[in-house]
GROMACS .gro file of C-alpha atoms in nm:
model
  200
    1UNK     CA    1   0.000   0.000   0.000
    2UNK     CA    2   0.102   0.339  -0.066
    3UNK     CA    3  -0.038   0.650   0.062
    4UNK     CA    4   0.025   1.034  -0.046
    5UNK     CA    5  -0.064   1.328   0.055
    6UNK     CA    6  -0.140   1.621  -0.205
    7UNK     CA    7  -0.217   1.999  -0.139
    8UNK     CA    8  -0.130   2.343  -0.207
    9UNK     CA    9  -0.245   2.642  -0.259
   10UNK     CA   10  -0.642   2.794  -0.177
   11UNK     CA   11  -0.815   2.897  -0.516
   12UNK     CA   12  -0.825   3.259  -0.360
   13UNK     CA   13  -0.423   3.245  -0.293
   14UNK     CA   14  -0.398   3.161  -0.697
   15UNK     CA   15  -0.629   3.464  -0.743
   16UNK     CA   16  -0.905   3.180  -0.918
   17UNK     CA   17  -1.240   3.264  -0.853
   18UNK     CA   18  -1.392   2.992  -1.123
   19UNK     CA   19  -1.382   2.695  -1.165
   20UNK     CA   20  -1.360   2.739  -1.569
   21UNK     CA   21  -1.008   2.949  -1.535
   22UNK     CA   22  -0.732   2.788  -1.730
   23UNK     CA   23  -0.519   2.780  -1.411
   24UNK     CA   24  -0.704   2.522  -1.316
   25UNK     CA   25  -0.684   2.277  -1.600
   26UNK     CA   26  -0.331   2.347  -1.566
   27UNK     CA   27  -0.293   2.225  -1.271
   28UNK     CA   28  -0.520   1.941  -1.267
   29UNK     CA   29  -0.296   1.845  -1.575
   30UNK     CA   30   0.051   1.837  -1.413
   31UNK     CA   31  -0.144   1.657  -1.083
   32UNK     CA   32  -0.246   1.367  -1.304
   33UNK     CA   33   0.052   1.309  -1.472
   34UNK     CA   34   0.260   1.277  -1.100
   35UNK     CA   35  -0.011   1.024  -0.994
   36UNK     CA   36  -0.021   0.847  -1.335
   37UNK     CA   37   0.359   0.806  -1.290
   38UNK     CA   38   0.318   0.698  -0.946
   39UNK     CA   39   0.015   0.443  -1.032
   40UNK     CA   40   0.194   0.292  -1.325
   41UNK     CA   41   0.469   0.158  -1.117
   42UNK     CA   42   0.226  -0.053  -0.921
   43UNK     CA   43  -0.159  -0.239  -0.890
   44UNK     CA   44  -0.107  -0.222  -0.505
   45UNK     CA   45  -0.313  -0.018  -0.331
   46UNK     CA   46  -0.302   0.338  -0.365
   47UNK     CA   47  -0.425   0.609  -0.146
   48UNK     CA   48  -0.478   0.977  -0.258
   49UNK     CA   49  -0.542   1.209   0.053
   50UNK     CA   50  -0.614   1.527   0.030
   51UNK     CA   51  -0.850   1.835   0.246
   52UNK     CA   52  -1.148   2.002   0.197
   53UNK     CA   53  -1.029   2.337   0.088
   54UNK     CA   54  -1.137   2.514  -0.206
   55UNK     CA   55  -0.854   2.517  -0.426
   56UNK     CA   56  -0.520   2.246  -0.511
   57UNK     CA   57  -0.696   2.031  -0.234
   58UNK     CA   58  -1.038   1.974  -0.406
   59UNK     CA   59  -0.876   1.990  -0.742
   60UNK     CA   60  -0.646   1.680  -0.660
   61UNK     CA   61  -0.979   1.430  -0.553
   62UNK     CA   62  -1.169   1.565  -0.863
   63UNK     CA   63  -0.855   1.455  -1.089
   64UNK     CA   64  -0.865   1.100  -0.847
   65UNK     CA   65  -1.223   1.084  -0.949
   66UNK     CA   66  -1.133   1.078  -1.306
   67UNK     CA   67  -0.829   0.849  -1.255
   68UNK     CA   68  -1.044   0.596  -1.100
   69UNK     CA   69  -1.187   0.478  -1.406
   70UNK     CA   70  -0.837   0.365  -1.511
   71UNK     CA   71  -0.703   0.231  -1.208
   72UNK     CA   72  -0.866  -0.021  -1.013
   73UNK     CA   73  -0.577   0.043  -0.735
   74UNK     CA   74  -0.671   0.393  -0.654
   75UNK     CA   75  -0.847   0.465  -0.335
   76UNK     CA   76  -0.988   0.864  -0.223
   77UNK     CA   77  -0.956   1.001   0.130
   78UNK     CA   78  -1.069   1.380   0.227
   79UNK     CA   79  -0.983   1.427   0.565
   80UNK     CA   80  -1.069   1.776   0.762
   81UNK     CA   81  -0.865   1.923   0.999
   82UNK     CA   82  -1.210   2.006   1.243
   83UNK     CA   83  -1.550   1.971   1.225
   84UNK     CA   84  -1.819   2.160   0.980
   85UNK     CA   85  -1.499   2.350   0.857
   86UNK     CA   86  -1.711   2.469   0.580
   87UNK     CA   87  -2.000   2.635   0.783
   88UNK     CA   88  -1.859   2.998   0.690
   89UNK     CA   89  -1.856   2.907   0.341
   90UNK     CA   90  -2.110   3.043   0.098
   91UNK     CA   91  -2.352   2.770   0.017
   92UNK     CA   92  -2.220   2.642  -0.357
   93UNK     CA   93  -1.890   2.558  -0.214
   94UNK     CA   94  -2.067   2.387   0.075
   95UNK     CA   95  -2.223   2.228  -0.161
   96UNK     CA   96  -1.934   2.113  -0.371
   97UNK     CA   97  -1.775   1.976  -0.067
   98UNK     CA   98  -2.077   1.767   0.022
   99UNK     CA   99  -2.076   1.651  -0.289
  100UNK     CA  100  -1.695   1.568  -0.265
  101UNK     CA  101  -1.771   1.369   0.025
  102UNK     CA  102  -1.986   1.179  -0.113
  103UNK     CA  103  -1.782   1.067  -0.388
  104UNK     CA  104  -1.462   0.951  -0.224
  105UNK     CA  105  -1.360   0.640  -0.045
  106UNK     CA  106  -1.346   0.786   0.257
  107UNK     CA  107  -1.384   1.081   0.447
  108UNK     CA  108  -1.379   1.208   0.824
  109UNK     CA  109  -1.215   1.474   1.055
  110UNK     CA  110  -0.904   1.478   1.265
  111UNK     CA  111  -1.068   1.659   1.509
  112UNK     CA  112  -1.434   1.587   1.681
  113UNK     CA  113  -1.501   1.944   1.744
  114UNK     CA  114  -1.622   2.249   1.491
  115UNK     CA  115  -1.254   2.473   1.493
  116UNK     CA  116  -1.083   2.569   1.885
  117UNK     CA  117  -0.766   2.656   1.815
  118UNK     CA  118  -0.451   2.664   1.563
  119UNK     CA  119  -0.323   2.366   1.769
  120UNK     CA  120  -0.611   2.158   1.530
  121UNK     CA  121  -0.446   2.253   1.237
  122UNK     CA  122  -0.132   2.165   1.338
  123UNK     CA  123  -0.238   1.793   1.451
  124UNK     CA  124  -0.405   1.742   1.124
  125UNK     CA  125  -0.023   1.813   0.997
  126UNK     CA  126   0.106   1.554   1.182
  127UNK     CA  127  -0.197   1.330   1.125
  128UNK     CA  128  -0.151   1.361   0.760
  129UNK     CA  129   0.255   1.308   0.756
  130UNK     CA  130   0.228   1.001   1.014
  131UNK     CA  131  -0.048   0.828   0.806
  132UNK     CA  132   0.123   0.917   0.475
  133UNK     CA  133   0.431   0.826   0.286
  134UNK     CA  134   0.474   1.111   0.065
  135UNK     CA  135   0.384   1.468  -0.011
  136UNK     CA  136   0.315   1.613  -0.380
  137UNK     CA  137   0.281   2.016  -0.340
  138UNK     CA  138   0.192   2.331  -0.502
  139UNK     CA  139   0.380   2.583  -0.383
  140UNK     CA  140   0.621   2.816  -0.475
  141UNK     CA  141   0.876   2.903  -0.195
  142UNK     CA  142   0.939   3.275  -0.426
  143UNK     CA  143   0.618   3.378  -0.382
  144UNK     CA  144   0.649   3.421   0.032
  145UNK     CA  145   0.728   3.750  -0.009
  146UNK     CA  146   0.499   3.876   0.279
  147UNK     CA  147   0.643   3.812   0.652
  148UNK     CA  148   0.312   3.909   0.796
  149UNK     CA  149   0.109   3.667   0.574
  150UNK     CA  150   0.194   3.312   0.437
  151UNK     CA  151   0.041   3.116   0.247
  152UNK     CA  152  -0.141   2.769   0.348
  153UNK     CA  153   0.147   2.547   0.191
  154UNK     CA  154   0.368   2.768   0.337
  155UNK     CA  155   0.346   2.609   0.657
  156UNK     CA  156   0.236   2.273   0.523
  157UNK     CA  157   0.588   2.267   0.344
  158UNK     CA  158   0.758   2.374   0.679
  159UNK     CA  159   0.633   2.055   0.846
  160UNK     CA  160   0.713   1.849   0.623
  161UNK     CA  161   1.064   1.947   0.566
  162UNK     CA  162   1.102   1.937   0.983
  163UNK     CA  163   0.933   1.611   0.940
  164UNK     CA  164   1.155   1.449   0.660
  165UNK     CA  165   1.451   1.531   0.927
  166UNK     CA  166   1.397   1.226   1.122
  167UNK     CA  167   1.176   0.980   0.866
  168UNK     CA  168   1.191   0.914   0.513
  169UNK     CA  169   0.945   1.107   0.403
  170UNK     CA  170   0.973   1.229   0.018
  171UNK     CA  171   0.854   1.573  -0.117
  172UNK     CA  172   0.797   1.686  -0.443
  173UNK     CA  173   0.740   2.027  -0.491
  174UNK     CA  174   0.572   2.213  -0.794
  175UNK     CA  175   0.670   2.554  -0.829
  176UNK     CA  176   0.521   2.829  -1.059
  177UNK     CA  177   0.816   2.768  -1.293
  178UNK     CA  178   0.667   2.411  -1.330
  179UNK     CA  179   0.315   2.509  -1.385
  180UNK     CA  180   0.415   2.783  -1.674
  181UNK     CA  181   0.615   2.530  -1.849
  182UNK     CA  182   0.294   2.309  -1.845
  183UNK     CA  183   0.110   2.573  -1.936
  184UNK     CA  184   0.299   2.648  -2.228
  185UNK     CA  185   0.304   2.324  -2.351
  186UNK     CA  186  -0.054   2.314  -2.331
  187UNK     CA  187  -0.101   2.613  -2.519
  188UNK     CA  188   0.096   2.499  -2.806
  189UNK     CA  189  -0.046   2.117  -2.826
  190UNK     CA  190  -0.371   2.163  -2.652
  191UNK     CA  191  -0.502   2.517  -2.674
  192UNK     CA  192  -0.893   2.423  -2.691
  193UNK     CA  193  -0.828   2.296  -2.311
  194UNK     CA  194  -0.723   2.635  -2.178
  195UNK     CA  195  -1.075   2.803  -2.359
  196UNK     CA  196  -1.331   2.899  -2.067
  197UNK     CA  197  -1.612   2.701  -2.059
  198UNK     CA  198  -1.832   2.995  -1.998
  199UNK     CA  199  -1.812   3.339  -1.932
  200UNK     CA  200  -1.683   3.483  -1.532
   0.00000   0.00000   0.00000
């Protein structure tokens, strides 16, 4: 069995406020392609864990969804940090999330109560790298330009480098670099893919 963790950026930290912006197909391009590599290798059992966030997080089970249909090995777990973390949310992405949930393999929360304390997010951080054996990220270490404000996989990426210290625990980062290059590529074999489906 082999389990791995994927997450990144929030859609509002990638300034995408719709789900038809080419950003996204981007990046639920290069996505597939690391877990295609990964679930070539082997039929064993593969688990694809990712959060609940609106963004890289709900991205990566939508692209599992897909996957599914081509490999029998591939198993879906969304796992919240805290309970009802979406009960601030406006009611479509509730929506989408419930509708996440009911699509994957498996779903549940670290924590048993609605959100306390930063201390929850920082146990689902250590829930996800002790129950995981890799981590596939979106995030671009440039970008942190803003002491007062980092990102989400800012501090994701912090834990799992202090983590990787003592276990072996592999990380594969994808920068911005990466994602233009794919881009790019895109645009020159695929260009219909990058068209909105409909207008903002």
């Amino acid at each position: 069995m082999h389990r791995i963790w994927v997450t990144g950026y929030r859609a509002y930290e990638l300034e995408v406020f719709n789900d038809d912006d080419p950003k996204v197909t981007v990046i639920k391009s290069v996505i597939a392609e690391q877990l295609r590599s990964r679930l070539n290798q082997s039929t064993d059992t593969f688990w694809l864990i990712s959060g609940p966030q609106s963004g890289v997080e709900r991205w990566t089970l939508q692209v599992g969804l897909k996957l599914q249909s081509d490999y029998e090995q591939l198993k879906l777990a969304l796992m919240s940090p805290y309970l009802n973390v979406e009960k601030r949310w406006k009611e479509e992405n509730q929506a989408q999330l419930a509708q996440l949930r009911a699509m994957v393999d498996y779903s549940a929360s670290i924590s048993n109560h609605d959100y306390q304390s930063a201390s929850q997010l920082r146990a689902y951080q250590q829930f996800m790298l002790n129950h995981t054996d890799e981590m596939l990220l979106i995030y671009d270490p440039d970008m942190e330009n803003n002491p007062d404000k980092k990102s989400k996989p800012f501090w994701d990426y912090r834990a799992a480098k202090k983590y990787a210290q003592d276990n072996n625990y592999p990380i594969t980062v994808i920068d911005f670099d990466e994602l233009q290059e794919a881009a790019e590529e895109m645009a020159e074999n695929h260009p219909e893919l990058l068209k909105r489906t409909h207008k903002s």
